[in-house]
Coordinates of C-alpha atoms in Angstrom, one line a residue:
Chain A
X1 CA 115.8 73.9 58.4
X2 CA 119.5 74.7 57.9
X3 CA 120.0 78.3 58.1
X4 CA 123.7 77.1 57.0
X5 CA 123.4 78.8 53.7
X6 CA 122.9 82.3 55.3
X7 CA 125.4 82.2 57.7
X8 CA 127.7 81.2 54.0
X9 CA 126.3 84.3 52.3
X10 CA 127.8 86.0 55.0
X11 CA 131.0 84.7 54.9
X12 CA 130.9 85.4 51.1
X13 CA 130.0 88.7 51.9
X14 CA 132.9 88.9 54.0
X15 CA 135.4 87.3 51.5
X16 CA 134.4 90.0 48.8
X17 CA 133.8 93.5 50.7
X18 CA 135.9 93.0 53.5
X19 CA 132.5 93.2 56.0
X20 CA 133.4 91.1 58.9
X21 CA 130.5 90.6 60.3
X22 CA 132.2 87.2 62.2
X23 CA 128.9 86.7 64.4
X24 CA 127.1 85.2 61.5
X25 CA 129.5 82.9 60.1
X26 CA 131.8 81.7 62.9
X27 CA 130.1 79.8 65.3
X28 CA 131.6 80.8 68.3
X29 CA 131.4 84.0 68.0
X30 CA 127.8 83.5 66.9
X31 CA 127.0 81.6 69.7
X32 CA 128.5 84.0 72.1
X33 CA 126.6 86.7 70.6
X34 CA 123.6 84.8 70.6
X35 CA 124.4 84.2 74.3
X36 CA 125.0 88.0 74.8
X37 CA 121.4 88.9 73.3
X38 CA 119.7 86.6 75.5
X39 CA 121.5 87.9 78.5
X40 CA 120.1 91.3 77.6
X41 CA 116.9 89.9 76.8
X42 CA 116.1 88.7 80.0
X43 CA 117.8 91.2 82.0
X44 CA 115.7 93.5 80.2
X45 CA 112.5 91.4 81.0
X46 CA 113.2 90.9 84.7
X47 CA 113.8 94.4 85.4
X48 CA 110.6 95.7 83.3
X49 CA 108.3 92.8 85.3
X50 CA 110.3 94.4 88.7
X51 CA 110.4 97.9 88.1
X52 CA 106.1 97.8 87.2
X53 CA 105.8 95.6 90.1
X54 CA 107.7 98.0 92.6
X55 CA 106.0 101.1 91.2
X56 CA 102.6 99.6 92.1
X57 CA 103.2 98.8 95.7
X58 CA 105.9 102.1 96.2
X59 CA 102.2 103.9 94.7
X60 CA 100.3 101.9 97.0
X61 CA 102.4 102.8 100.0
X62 CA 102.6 106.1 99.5
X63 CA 99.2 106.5 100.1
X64 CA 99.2 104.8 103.1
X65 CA 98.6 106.3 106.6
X66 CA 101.8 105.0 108.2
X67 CA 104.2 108.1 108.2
X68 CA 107.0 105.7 108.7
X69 CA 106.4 103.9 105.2
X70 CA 105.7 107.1 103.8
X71 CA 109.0 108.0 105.0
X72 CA 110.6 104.4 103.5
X73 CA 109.6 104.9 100.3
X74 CA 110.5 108.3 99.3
X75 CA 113.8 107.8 101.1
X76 CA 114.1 105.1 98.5
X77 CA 112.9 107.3 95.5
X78 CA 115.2 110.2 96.4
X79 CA 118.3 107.9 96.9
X80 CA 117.5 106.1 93.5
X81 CA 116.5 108.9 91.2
X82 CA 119.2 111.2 92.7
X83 CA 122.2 109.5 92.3
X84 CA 123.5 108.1 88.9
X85 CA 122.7 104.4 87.8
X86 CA 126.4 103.6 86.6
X87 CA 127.2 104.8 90.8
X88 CA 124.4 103.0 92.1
X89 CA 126.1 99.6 90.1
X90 CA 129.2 100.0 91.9
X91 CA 127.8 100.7 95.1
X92 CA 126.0 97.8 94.4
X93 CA 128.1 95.2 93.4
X94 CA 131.1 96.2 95.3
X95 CA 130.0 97.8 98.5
X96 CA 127.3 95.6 99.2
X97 CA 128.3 92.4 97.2
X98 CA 131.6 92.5 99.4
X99 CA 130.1 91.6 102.3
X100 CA 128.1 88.8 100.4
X101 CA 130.4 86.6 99.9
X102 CA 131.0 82.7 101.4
X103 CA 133.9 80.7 101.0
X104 CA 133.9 78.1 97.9
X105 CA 135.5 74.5 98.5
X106 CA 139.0 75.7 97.2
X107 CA 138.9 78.4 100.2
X108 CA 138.3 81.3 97.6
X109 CA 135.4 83.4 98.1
X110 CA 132.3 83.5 95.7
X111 CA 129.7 85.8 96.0
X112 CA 126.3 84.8 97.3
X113 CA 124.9 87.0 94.9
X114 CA 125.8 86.8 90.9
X115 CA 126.7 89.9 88.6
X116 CA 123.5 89.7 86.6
X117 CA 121.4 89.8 89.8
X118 CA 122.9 92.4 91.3
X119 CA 122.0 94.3 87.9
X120 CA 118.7 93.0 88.0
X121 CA 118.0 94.1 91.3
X122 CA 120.1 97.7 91.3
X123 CA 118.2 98.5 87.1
X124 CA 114.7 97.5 88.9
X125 CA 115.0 99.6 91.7
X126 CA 116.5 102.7 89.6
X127 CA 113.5 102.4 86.8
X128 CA 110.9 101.6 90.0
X129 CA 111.6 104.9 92.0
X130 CA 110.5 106.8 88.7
X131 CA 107.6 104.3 88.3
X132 CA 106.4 104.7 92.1
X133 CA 106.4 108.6 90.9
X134 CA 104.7 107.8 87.4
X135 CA 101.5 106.0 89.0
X136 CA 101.8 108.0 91.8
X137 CA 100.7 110.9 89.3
X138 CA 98.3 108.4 87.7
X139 CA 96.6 107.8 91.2
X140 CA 95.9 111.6 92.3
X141 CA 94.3 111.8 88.5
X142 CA 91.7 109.2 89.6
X143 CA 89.0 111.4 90.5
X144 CA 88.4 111.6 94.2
X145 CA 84.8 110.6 94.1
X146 CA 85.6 107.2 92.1
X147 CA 87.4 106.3 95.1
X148 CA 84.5 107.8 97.3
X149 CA 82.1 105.7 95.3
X150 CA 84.4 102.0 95.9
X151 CA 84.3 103.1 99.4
X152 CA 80.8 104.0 100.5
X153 CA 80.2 100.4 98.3
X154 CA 82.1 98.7 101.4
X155 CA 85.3 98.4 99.2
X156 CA 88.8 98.4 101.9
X157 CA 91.2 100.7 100.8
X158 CA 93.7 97.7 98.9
X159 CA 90.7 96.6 97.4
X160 CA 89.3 99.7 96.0
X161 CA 93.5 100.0 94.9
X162 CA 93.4 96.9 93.2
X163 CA 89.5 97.3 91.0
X164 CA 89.2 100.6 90.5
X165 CA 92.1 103.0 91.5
X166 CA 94.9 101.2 89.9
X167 CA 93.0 100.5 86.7
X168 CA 92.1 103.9 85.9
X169 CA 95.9 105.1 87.4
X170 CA 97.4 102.6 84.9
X171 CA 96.2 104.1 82.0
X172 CA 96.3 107.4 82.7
X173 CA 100.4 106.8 83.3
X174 CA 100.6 104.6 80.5
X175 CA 102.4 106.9 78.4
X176 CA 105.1 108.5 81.1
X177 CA 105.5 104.7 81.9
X178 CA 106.4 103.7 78.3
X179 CA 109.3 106.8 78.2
X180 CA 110.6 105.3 81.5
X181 CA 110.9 101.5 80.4
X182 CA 112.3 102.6 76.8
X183 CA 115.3 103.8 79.1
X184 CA 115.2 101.2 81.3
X185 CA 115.4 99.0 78.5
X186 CA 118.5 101.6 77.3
X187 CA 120.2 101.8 80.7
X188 CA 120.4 97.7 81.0
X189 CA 123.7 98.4 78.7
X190 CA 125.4 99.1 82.5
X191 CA 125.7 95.7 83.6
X192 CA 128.7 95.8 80.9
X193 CA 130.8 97.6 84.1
X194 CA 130.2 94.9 86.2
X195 CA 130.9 92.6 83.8
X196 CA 127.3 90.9 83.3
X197 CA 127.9 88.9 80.1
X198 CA 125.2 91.4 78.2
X199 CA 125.0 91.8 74.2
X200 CA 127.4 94.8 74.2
X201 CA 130.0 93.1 76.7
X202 CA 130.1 90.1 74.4
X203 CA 130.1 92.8 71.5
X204 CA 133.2 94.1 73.2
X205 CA 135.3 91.1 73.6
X206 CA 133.7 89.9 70.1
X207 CA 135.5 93.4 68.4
X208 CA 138.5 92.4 70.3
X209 CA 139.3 89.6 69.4
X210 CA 138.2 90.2 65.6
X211 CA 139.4 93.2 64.8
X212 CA 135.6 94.8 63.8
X213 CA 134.4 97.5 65.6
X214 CA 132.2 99.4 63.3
X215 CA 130.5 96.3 61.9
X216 CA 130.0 95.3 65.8
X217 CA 128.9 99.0 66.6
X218 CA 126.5 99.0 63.5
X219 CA 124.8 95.2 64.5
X220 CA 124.3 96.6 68.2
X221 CA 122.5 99.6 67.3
X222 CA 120.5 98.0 65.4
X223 CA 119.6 95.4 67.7
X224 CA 118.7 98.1 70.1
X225 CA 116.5 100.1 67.8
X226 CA 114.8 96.4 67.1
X227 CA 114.5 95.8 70.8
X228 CA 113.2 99.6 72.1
X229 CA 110.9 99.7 68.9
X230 CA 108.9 95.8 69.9
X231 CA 108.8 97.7 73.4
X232 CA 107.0 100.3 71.6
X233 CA 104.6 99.0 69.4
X234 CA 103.8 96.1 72.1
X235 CA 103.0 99.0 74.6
X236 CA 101.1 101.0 72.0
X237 CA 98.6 98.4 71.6
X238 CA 99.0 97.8 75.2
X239 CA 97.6 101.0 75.3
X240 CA 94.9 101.2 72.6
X241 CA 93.3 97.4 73.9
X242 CA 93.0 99.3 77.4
X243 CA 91.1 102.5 76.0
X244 CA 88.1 102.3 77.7
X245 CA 85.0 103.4 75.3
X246 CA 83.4 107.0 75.6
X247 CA 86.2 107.7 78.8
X248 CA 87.9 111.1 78.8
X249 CA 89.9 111.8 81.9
X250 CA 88.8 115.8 82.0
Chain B
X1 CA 71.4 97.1 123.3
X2 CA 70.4 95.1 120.5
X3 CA 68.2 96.8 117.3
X4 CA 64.8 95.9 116.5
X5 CA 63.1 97.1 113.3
X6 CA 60.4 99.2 115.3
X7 CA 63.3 102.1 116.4
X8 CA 64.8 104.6 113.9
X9 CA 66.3 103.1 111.5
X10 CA 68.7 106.2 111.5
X11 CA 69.0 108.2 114.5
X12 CA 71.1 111.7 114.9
X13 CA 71.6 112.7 118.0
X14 CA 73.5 116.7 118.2
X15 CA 75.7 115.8 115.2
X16 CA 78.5 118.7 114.9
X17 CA 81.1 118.9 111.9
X18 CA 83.2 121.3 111.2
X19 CA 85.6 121.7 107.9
X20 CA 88.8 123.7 109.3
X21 CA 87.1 127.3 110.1
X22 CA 83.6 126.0 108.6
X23 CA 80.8 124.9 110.9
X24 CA 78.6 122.9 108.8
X25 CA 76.6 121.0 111.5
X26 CA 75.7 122.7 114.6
X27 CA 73.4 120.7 116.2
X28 CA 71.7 117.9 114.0
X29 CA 69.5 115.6 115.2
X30 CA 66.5 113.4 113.4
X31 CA 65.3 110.0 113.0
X32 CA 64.3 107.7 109.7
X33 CA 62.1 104.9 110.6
X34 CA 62.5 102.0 108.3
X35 CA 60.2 102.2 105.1
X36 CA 60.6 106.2 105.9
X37 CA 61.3 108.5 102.9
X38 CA 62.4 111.5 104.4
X39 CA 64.0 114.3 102.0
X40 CA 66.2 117.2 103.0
X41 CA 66.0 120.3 101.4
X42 CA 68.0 124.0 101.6
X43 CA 70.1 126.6 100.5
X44 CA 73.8 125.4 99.2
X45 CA 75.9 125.2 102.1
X46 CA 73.7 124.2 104.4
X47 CA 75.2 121.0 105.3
X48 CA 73.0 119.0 103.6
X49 CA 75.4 116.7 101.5
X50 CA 77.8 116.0 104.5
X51 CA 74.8 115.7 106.6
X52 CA 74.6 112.5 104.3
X53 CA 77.9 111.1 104.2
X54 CA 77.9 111.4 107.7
X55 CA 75.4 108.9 108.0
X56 CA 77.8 106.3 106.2
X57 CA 81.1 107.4 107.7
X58 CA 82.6 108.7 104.4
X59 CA 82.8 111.8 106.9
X60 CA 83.8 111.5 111.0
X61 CA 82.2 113.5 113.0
X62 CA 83.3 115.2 115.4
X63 CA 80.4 115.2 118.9
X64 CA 77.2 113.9 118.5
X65 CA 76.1 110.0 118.0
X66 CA 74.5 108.4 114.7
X67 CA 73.1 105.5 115.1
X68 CA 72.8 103.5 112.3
X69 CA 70.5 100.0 113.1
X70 CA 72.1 100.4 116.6
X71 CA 75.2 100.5 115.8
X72 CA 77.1 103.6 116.3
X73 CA 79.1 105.5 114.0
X74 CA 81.1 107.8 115.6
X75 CA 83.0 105.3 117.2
X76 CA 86.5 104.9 116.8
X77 CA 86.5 100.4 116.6
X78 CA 83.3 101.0 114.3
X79 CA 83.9 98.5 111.1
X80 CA 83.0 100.9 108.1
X81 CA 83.2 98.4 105.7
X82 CA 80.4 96.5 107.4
X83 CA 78.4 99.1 107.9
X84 CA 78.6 101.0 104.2
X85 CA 77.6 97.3 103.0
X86 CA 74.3 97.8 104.7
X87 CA 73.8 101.5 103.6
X88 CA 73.9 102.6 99.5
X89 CA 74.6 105.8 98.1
X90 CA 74.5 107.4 95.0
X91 CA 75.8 110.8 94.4
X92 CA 75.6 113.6 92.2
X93 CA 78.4 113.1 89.9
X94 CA 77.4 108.9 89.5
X95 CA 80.6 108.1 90.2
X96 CA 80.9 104.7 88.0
X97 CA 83.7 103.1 87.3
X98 CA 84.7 104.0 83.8
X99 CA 86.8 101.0 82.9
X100 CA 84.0 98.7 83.4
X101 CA 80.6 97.9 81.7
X102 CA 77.1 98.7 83.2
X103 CA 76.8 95.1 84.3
X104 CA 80.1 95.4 85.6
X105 CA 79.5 97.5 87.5
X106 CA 76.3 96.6 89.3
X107 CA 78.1 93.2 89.8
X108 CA 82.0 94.4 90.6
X109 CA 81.1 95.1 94.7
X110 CA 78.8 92.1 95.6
X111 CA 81.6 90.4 94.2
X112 CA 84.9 91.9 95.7
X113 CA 83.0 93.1 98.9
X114 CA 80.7 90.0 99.5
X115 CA 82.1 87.3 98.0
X116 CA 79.2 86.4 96.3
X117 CA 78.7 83.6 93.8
X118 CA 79.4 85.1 90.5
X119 CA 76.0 83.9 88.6
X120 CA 73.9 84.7 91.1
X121 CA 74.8 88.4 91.6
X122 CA 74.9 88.3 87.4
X123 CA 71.2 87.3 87.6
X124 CA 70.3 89.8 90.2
X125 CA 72.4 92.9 88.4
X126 CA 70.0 91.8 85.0
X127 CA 66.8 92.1 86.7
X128 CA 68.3 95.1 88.5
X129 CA 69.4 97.0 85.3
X130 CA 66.1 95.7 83.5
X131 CA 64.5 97.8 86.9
X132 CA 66.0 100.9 86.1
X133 CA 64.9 100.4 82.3
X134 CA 68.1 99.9 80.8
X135 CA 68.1 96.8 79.2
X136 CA 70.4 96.3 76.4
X137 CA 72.7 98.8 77.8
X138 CA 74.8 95.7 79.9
X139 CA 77.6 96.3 77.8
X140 CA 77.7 99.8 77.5
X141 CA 80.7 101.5 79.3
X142 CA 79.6 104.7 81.6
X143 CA 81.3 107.0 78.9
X144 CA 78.8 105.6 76.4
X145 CA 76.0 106.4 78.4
X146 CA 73.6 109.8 79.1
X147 CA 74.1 111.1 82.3
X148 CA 70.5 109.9 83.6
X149 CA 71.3 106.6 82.5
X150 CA 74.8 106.4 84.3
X151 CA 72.9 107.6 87.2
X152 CA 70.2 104.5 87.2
X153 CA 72.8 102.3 87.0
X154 CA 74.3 104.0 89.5
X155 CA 71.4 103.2 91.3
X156 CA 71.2 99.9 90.1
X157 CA 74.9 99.7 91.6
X158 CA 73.8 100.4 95.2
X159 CA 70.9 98.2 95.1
X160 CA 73.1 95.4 94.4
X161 CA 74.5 95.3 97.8
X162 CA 70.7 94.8 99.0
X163 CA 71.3 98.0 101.4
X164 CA 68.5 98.5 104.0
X165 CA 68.9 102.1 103.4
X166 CA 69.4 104.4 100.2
X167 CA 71.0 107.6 100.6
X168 CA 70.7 110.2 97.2
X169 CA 72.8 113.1 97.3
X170 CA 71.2 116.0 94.8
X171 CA 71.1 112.8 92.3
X172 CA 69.4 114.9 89.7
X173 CA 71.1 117.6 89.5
X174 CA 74.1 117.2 87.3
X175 CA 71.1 116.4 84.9
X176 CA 69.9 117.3 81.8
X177 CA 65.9 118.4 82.7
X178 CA 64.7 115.8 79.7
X179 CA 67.0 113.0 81.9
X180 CA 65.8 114.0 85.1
X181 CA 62.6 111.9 84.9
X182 CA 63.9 108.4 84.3
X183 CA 66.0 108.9 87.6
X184 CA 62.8 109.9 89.8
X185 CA 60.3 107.5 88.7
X186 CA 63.4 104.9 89.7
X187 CA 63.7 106.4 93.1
X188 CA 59.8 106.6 93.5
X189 CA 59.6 103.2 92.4
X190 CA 62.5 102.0 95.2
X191 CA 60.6 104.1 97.6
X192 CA 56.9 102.4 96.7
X193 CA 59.1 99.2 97.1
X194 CA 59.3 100.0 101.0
X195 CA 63.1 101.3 100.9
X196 CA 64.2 103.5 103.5
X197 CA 65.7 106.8 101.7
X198 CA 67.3 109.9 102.6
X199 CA 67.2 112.2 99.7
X200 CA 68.6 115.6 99.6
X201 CA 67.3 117.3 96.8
X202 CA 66.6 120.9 95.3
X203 CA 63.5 119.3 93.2
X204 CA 60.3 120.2 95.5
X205 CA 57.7 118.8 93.2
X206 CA 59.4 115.0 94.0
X207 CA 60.1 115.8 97.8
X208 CA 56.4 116.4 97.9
X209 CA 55.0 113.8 96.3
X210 CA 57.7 111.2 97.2
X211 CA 58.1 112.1 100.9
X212 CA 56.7 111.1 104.0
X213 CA 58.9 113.7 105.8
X214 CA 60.5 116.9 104.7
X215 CA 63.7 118.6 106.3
X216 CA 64.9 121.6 106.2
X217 CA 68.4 123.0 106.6
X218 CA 70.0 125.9 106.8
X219 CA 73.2 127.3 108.2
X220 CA 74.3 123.7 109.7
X221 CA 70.8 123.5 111.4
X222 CA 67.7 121.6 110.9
X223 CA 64.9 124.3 110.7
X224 CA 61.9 122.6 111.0
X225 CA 60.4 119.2 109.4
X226 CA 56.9 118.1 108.5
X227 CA 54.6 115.9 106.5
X228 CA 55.1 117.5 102.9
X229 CA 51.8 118.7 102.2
X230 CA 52.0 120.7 105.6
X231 CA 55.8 121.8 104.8
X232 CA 54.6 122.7 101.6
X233 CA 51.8 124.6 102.5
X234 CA 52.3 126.1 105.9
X235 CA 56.1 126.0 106.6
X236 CA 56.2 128.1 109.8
X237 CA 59.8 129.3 110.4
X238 CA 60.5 132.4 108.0
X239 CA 63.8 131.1 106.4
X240 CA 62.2 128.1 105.2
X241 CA 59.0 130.7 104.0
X242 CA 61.9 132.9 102.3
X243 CA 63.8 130.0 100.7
X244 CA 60.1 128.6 99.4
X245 CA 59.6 131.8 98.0
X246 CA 63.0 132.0 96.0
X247 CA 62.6 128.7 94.5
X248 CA 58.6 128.2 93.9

């Protein structure tokens, strides 16, 4: 199917109001912006999968009894939730990524590590501090005698983690957890200072060269409030297929 | 020194535990034979309860020696895991998982913990749940359930680790009295099965009938112990006269 006819409407649209809305009907710019929204799309994706995945094990390892990871991880939160995620970029990408760099054939050097994984990496660790924080909360609402029961049933401590405590931390942080990814999801507009070719950089070069900021302005708030809304509804249902039947957390 | 099934099952030997300021054991020492129901009764406070989780190391304490088939558990290298697998416990509060079904939860530690074959411990959590009389309630979640049933399947749960002892901290007594009864005649039942039990409980028509041997405790001490009917009938220190007397 040809979507050819829509993308004439909106050159027609275009032609008659003056909207110049250039992403639909010029192909470049449509598959640059195309291009863009994938880029945020699975920038987005990778640091939601990270950020969960490091709030688990920072939770984990908070609990633990060595004082020295203790110590680890909330150095970690504290540097990450205290210091600004636009900083934490920079210090990122050009502290750190300066040292990473090798020597290309033409005897210029190229980074070992790539814009858009140094966003990845600096957006998961700045949503994963306040998720380590989030379960955190969710664990010490786990009542202690659910873990005294796992335990006196022979369950190790990562095990009884993993079956019982996590389950029941999960959803009791569910809804602090679904604030924190909505601005994850918000804050991944960053990358744009390090240049990571994300929907609004694109939007950006896309309004300068075309001369249309408002209509460019208009299409990416839109796109966000599509994007931060699926977020939404897929973890509201997340959150009403985990209700567990006859369960009240008092 | 290797266990044989002819010594104590469970042996205390001058068990102290303290809780910061609090002395709660000063002294304990008794022995469960296997097959042995012994039930330990009191005043709140009087270390009953951690007397009990002492036994499976959910509490360390802090002089004394507890032997547990042999093995002791107030050592340091002791494998807790190991030994929790051989001793069940069901406490007050049932302390089910919420997020899983009944069966579930009879089956989740044979599973995780013993790496058991799935159907197998299925088949045994059935016939354990049809045990405790609750069959058709497989796929209820603990929120679903009354408080006596939670605290069969509770039960049930412990059993499903075969334990070669059960140890019931004041099971009935979240209870609502009409509730009450279910749990007992499961415990009696276990306990006409030939399971070794330590019950602490503040119901004195089961600990008579149900016991071979009744403890008291008071103030961190064991006061005296007996065959129930002679307990019952003749205790001869005066605290356990004066606490009869309150509660009879």
């Amino acid at each position: 199917m040809s979507l050819q006819p829509l993308w004439d409407w909106f050159r027609v649209l275009h032609d008659t109001s003056g909207i110049k809305l250039t992403i639909f009907y010029d192909a470049f710019d449509r598959a640059r912006f195309l291009n863009g929204f994938l880029t945020s799309v699975r920038l987005m994706a990778t640091c939601l999968v990270a950020s969960v995945v490091i709030g688990v094990v920072g939770a984990w390892i908070q609990g633990s009894r060595s004082r020295v990871l203790r110590l680890v991880t909330q150095g970690y939160i504290q540097f990450f939730r205290n210091t600004p995620p636009l900083v934490q970029l920079y210090f990122f990408y050009f502290a750190l990524g300066s040292y990473l760099k090798i020597s290309g054939g033409n005897g210029i050097a190229v980074p070992v590590v790539t814009n858009f994984t140094w966003a990845a990496i600096c957006l998961s660790f700045y949503a994963g501090a306040f998720n380590v924080e989030i379960f955190r909360a969710g664990i010490e609402a786990v009542p202690r005698e659910t873990l005294e029961a796992a335990e006196s049933l022979g369950y190790s401590r990562l095990k009884a983690y993993v079956y019982v405590i996590l389950p029941l931390a999960f959803r009791i942080s569910l809804p602090a957890l679904n604030n924190n990814l909505v601005n994850l999801v918000k804050t991944t507009t960053i990358a744009y200072a390090i240049a990571v070719p994300e929907m609004l950089y694109v939007a950006n070069q896309i309004w300068s060269d075309e001369s249309n900021v408002p209509e460019m302005m208009n299409v990416l708030m839109i796109v966000y409030v599509a994007l931060v809304g699926l977020l939404v509804w897929v973890m509201g249902r997340w959150e009403r297929a985990l209700r567990i039947p006859g369960y009240t957390t008092a | 020194m290797v266990w044989t099934p002819d010594q104590p099952l469970v042996s205390l030997r001058a068990v102290f535990k303290s809780f910061g300021a609090a002395r709660v054991l000063k002294g304990v020492s008794m022995e469960v034979m296997k097959g042995q129901v012994i039930c330990i009764i009191g005043p709140s406070g009087s270390g009953k309860s951690t007397l009990l989780r002492c036994v499976n190391a959910l509490v360390p304490i802090e002089s004394g020696s507890i032997l547990v088939e042999g093995q002791e558990v107030n050592d340091p290298k002791l494998d807790k895991l190991a030994l929790r697998r051989k001793v069940g416990m069901v406490f007050q509060q049932y302390n089910l998982f919420p997020h899983k079904t009944a069966l579930e939860n009879v089956m989740m530690a044979p599973i995780h913990v013993l790496k058991r074959d799935q159907r197998e411990v299925e088949r045994q959590a059935l016939a354990l749940i049809a045990k405790v009389r609750l069959q058709g309630k497989e796929g209820a979640h603990p929120g679903e359930l009354s408080g006596g049933q939670q605290q069969r399947i509770a039960i049930a749960r412990s059993l499903a680790m075969n334990p070669d002892i059960m140890l019931f901290d004041e099971v009935t007594a979240a209870l609502d009295p009409e509730t009450v009864k279910d749990v007992l005649v499961t415990i009696r039942e276990l306990a006409a099965d030939g399971m070794t039990c330590m019950i602490v409980t503040h119901e004195m028509g089961f600990a008579r009938e149900v016991a071979n041997e009744v403890y008291f405790t008071d103030g961190g001490l064991l006061v005296e112990h007996a065959p129930p009917k002679e307990f019952f009938a003749s205790p001869k220190d005066p605290r356990t006269r004066q606490f009869l007397d309150q509660i009879l």
